Tab-separated table of C-alpha atoms and ligand atoms in Angstrom:
chain	number	residue	atom	x	y	z
U	1	MET	CA	-26.366	112.998	-75.964
U	2	LYS	CA	-29.470	111.509	-74.846
U	3	LEU	CA	-29.691	107.686	-74.396
U	4	LEU	CA	-32.013	105.018	-75.754
U	5	ILE	CA	-32.324	101.452	-75.227
U	6	ASP	CA	-33.086	99.707	-78.963
U	7	ASP	CA	-34.306	96.831	-77.246
U	8	ALA	CA	-37.811	95.736	-76.442
U	9	HIS	CA	-37.437	93.264	-73.320
U	10	ILE	CA	-39.091	94.640	-70.918
U	11	ASP	CA	-37.100	92.722	-67.965
U	12	ALA	CA	-33.927	94.026	-69.891
U	13	ILE	CA	-35.295	97.623	-70.181
U	14	GLU	CA	-36.497	97.892	-66.380
U	15	LYS	CA	-33.115	96.757	-65.504
U	16	ILE	CA	-31.180	99.260	-67.532
U	17	CYS	CA	-33.275	102.064	-66.079
U	18	GLU	CA	-32.461	101.340	-63.036
U	19	LEU	CA	-28.400	102.005	-63.692
U	20	PHE	CA	-28.366	104.391	-66.657
U	21	PRO	CA	-29.869	107.937	-67.058
U	22	VAL	CA	-32.340	106.728	-70.536
U	23	ALA	CA	-34.304	108.976	-72.197
U	24	GLY	CA	-36.654	106.584	-73.835
U	25	VAL	CA	-36.804	103.233	-75.675
U	26	THR	CA	-36.618	102.424	-79.913
U	27	THR	CA	-37.663	99.332	-81.181
U	28	ASN	CA	-38.287	98.219	-84.886
U	29	PRO	CA	-39.888	95.094	-86.341
U	30	THR	CA	-36.829	92.615	-85.876
U	31	ILE	CA	-36.923	93.745	-82.286
U	32	LEU	CA	-40.367	93.207	-81.789
U	33	ALA	CA	-40.441	89.681	-83.652
U	34	LYS	CA	-37.880	88.733	-80.591
U	35	ILE	CA	-40.974	89.190	-78.699
U	36	GLY	CA	-43.835	88.308	-80.808
U	37	GLY	CA	-47.449	88.610	-80.050
U	38	ASN	CA	-49.738	91.907	-80.507
U	39	PRO	CA	-46.708	94.573	-80.750
U	40	PHE	CA	-49.523	97.248	-79.156
U	41	ASP	CA	-49.427	94.884	-76.196
U	42	THR	CA	-45.378	95.072	-75.973
U	43	LEU	CA	-45.397	98.588	-76.957
U	44	LYS	CA	-47.909	100.007	-74.028
U	45	GLU	CA	-45.957	97.989	-71.214
U	46	ILE	CA	-42.616	99.906	-72.418
U	47	ARG	CA	-44.483	102.977	-72.674
U	48	SER	CA	-45.967	102.629	-69.275
U	49	LEU	CA	-42.472	101.308	-67.940
U	50	ILE	CA	-40.597	104.452	-68.894
U	51	SER	CA	-43.324	107.027	-68.408
U	52	GLU	CA	-44.815	109.610	-70.828
U	53	GLU	CA	-42.284	111.969	-71.079
U	54	ALA	CA	-39.687	109.415	-72.511
U	55	ASP	CA	-39.167	109.026	-76.167
U	56	LEU	CA	-40.718	106.002	-77.813
U	57	HIS	CA	-40.049	105.164	-81.222
U	58	VAL	CA	-41.776	102.869	-83.547
U	59	GLN	CA	-41.504	101.673	-86.697
U	60	ALA	CA	-43.855	101.668	-89.536
U	61	VAL	CA	-43.899	98.534	-91.751
U	62	SER	CA	-45.969	99.849	-94.938
U	63	ARG	CA	-44.409	100.056	-98.493
U	64	ARG	CA	-46.644	102.978	-99.803
U	65	ALA	CA	-46.574	106.533	-98.736
U	66	ASP	CA	-50.325	106.998	-98.134
U	67	ASP	CA	-50.192	103.474	-95.854
U	68	ILE	CA	-47.181	105.024	-93.967
U	69	VAL	CA	-49.127	108.077	-93.070
U	70	ALA	CA	-52.118	105.738	-91.799
U	71	GLU	CA	-49.694	103.507	-89.749
U	72	ALA	CA	-48.036	106.964	-88.252
U	73	ARG	CA	-51.265	107.925	-87.384
U	74	HIS	CA	-52.788	104.737	-85.838
U	75	ILE	CA	-49.296	104.519	-84.091
U	76	THR	CA	-49.477	107.681	-82.544
U	77	ASP	CA	-53.315	107.164	-81.577
U	78	ILE	CA	-52.825	104.572	-79.551
U	79	LEU	CA	-49.137	105.336	-77.960
U	80	GLY	CA	-49.793	108.751	-77.658
U	81	ALA	CA	-47.133	111.874	-76.963
U	82	ASN	CA	-43.862	111.516	-77.197
U	83	THR	CA	-43.755	108.867	-80.058
U	84	PHE	CA	-41.966	108.754	-82.805
U	85	VAL	CA	-42.721	106.986	-85.943
U	86	LYS	CA	-39.959	105.912	-87.701
U	87	ILE	CA	-39.971	105.786	-91.138
U	88	PRO	CA	-37.363	104.853	-93.425
U	89	ALA	CA	-35.445	106.793	-95.610
U	90	VAL	CA	-36.599	106.390	-99.064
U	91	PRO	CA	-38.674	107.750	-101.921
U	92	GLU	CA	-42.241	106.750	-100.277
U	93	GLY	CA	-40.960	107.439	-96.427
U	94	PHE	CA	-39.664	110.640	-97.538
U	95	LYS	CA	-43.454	111.382	-99.351
U	96	ALA	CA	-45.403	110.296	-96.380
U	97	MET	CA	-42.720	112.600	-93.707
U	98	LYS	CA	-43.653	115.653	-95.626
U	99	THR	CA	-47.430	114.927	-95.964
U	100	LEU	CA	-47.403	114.138	-91.999
U	101	LEU	CA	-45.633	117.515	-91.420
U	102	GLU	CA	-48.074	119.715	-93.553
U	103	THR	CA	-51.080	117.736	-92.016
U	104	SER	CA	-50.126	117.013	-87.983
U	105	GLU	CA	-47.679	117.309	-85.364
U	106	ILE	CA	-46.806	113.709	-85.483
U	107	LEU	CA	-42.681	113.469	-84.639
U	108	VAL	CA	-40.468	111.509	-87.290
U	109	THR	CA	-37.858	109.233	-87.084
U	110	ALA	CA	-35.945	109.100	-90.588
U	111	THR	CA	-34.823	105.601	-90.381
U	112	ALA	CA	-32.454	103.183	-92.286
U	113	VAL	CA	-30.263	106.088	-92.570
U	114	TYR	CA	-26.889	105.184	-94.469
U	115	THR	CA	-25.892	108.436	-96.403
U	116	PRO	CA	-25.307	111.924	-95.534
U	117	LEU	CA	-27.354	112.794	-98.619
U	118	GLN	CA	-30.522	110.425	-97.171
U	119	ALA	CA	-30.415	112.147	-94.015
U	120	PHE	CA	-29.948	115.900	-95.699
U	121	VAL	CA	-33.777	114.788	-97.429
U	122	ALA	CA	-35.548	113.626	-94.305
U	123	GLY	CA	-33.795	116.459	-92.571
U	124	GLN	CA	-35.731	118.547	-94.728
U	125	CYS	CA	-38.876	116.969	-94.928
U	126	GLY	CA	-39.186	117.775	-91.645
U	127	ALA	CA	-37.681	114.733	-89.723
U	128	ALA	CA	-37.411	115.027	-85.878
U	129	TYR	CA	-34.450	112.962	-85.782
U	130	VAL	CA	-32.429	110.642	-88.523
U	131	ALA	CA	-31.395	107.233	-87.643
U	132	PRO	CA	-27.857	106.413	-88.845
U	133	TYR	CA	-27.032	102.979	-88.796
U	134	VAL	CA	-22.941	103.144	-87.943
U	135	ASN	CA	-22.139	99.746	-87.543
U	136	ARG	CA	-24.145	98.511	-90.469
U	137	ILE	CA	-22.363	101.252	-92.479
U	138	ASP	CA	-18.967	99.544	-91.179
U	139	ASN	CA	-19.545	96.473	-92.273
U	140	MET	CA	-20.300	97.877	-96.090
U	141	GLY	CA	-17.187	98.941	-95.737
U	142	PHE	CA	-17.474	102.480	-94.819
U	143	ASP	CA	-16.878	104.335	-91.961
U	144	GLY	CA	-20.059	104.880	-89.620
U	145	ILE	CA	-18.717	107.048	-87.398
U	146	ARG	CA	-17.546	109.619	-90.287
U	147	VAL	CA	-21.197	109.692	-91.907
U	148	THR	CA	-22.730	110.622	-88.770
U	149	ARG	CA	-20.518	113.339	-88.413
U	150	GLU	CA	-20.590	114.628	-91.701
U	151	ILE	CA	-24.441	114.616	-90.740
U	152	LYS	CA	-24.002	116.770	-88.189
U	153	GLU	CA	-21.817	119.253	-90.327
U	154	ILE	CA	-24.857	119.326	-92.845
U	155	PHE	CA	-27.741	119.838	-90.097
U	156	SER	CA	-25.339	122.146	-88.438
U	157	ALA	CA	-24.578	124.216	-92.248
U	158	ASN	CA	-27.990	124.531	-93.109
U	159	ILE	CA	-29.345	125.591	-90.171
U	160	MET	CA	-31.777	122.682	-89.955
U	161	GLU	CA	-33.379	121.564	-86.489
U	162	THR	CA	-33.240	118.047	-87.441
U	163	GLU	CA	-31.012	115.763	-84.251
U	164	ILE	CA	-29.451	112.646	-85.058
U	165	ILE	CA	-30.463	109.173	-83.154
U	166	ALA	CA	-27.377	107.450	-84.017
U	167	ALA	CA	-28.008	103.538	-83.943
U	168	SER	CA	-26.708	99.851	-84.797
U	169	PHE	CA	-23.811	100.087	-82.342
U	170	LYS	CA	-21.354	96.775	-82.209
U	171	ASN	CA	-18.748	98.201	-79.122
U	172	ALA	CA	-18.784	100.878	-77.040
U	173	GLN	CA	-15.728	102.461	-78.904
U	174	GLN	CA	-18.339	103.637	-81.605
U	175	LEU	CA	-20.248	104.947	-79.237
U	176	LEU	CA	-17.298	107.173	-77.667
U	177	GLU	CA	-16.778	108.639	-80.506
U	178	LEU	CA	-20.212	110.224	-81.183
U	179	CYS	CA	-19.981	110.909	-77.596
U	180	LYS	CA	-16.790	113.574	-78.629
U	181	CYS	CA	-18.927	115.062	-82.096
U	182	GLY	CA	-22.005	115.165	-79.471
U	183	VAL	CA	-24.804	113.717	-81.447
U	184	GLY	CA	-28.422	114.452	-80.025
U	185	ALA	CA	-28.850	111.010	-78.773
U	186	ALA	CA	-27.959	107.260	-79.492
U	187	THR	CA	-29.691	104.219	-79.389
U	188	LEU	CA	-28.176	101.264	-77.405
U	189	ALA	CA	-28.610	97.201	-77.105
U	190	PRO	CA	-28.622	96.266	-73.715
U	191	GLU	CA	-24.988	95.323	-73.867
U	192	ILE	CA	-23.650	97.987	-75.167
U	193	PHE	CA	-24.897	100.065	-72.255
U	194	TYR	CA	-22.735	97.561	-69.823
U	195	ALA	CA	-19.982	97.804	-72.184
U	196	MET	CA	-20.007	101.153	-71.399
U	197	ILE	CA	-19.199	100.930	-67.664
U	198	ASN	CA	-17.647	96.905	-67.546
U	199	ASN	CA	-14.468	97.134	-66.562
U	200	SER	CA	-12.046	94.604	-63.825
U	201	ALA	CA	-9.786	97.290	-63.260
U	202	ILE	CA	-12.046	99.431	-61.939
U	203	ASP	CA	-14.170	96.693	-60.408
U	204	SER	CA	-10.935	95.693	-58.722
U	205	ALA	CA	-10.117	99.164	-57.291
U	206	VAL	CA	-13.015	99.384	-55.561
U	207	GLU	CA	-13.080	96.030	-54.514
U	208	HIS	CA	-9.654	97.193	-52.999
U	209	PHE	CA	-10.848	100.307	-51.066
U	210	VAL	CA	-13.716	98.045	-49.172
U	211	ASP	CA	-10.872	95.533	-48.464
U	212	ASP	CA	-9.090	98.387	-46.771
U	213	PHE	CA	-11.680	100.361	-44.877
U	214	GLU	CA	-12.557	96.504	-43.581
U	215	SER	CA	-8.975	95.794	-42.704
U	216	PHE	CA	-9.096	98.148	-39.877
U	217	ALA	CA	-13.238	98.520	-39.323
U	218	GLY	CA	-14.516	95.269	-39.461
U	219	LYS	CA	-16.252	92.599	-41.561
U	220	ASP	CA	-18.724	94.348	-43.355
U	221	LYS	CA	-18.472	97.876	-41.449
U	222	THR	CA	-19.542	100.561	-43.462
U	223	MET	CA	-19.121	104.372	-42.339
U	224	LEU	CA	-22.943	104.118	-41.548
U	225	ASP	CA	-21.303	102.246	-38.222
U	226	PHE	CA	-19.157	105.433	-36.830
U	227	GLN	CA	-20.217	108.543	-36.023
J	301	E4P	C1	-32.365	101.830	-85.090
J	301	E4P	O1	-33.136	102.782	-85.481
J	301	E4P	C2	-32.017	100.221	-85.963
J	301	E4P	O2	-33.171	99.907	-86.303
J	301	E4P	C3	-31.125	99.852	-84.896
J	301	E4P	O3	-30.435	100.472	-84.070
J	301	E4P	C4	-30.758	98.470	-86.205
J	301	E4P	O4	-29.396	98.278	-85.044
J	301	E4P	P1	-28.749	96.889	-85.848
J	301	E4P	O5	-28.046	97.311	-86.650
J	301	E4P	O6	-28.119	96.290	-84.602
J	301	E4P	O7	-29.661	95.712	-86.011
């Protein structure tokens, strides 16, 4: 399962890329609104930070299919290879996905996915990824993990190449459940990256080892001080 960062703050992305194996960055209009200004300034900066090989997902905001197609071409013209255009999985979005698949090599991520059948239709339209919104589905009283598992089953049963990029996490437990069933990718807000690994019991165990070493070797000594 690839891990992507669901954020556009350069400092946060830089820090997470240092600590974690990161395959790319996802954004949406709400995320870009937190930065403001020209969205392409932000997106170009992210692109140069994460390298040309990493995935960058950027959402089209037009409502009509023709305009979504034009926006998708514009986004990929500016941001280059490995840019995925996020298109909402709604009727005009499906129409745009079909056109893009028939007329271009543009990579599409179907977004705002709340149901397995939305994902199925997006996959049939040629989307490379579908993004089920795990926590938002939970918040509606349904089960986001179950919906994501069902999407995985549908893709497998119908021999579809579309991958899942699970999105909208509010805790590490939701991520753990999806790691166990091996979805293609998950995109996480910075706090979920840290929630995966922050644990006071682990910190205390590591501190204890260092204390024990220093108890016989001396303060701040490490294995580098011995032959
Ligand atoms: C990704 O495609 C979504 O835009 C994003 O993960 C939504 O997350 P939220 O529910 O925390 O806004």
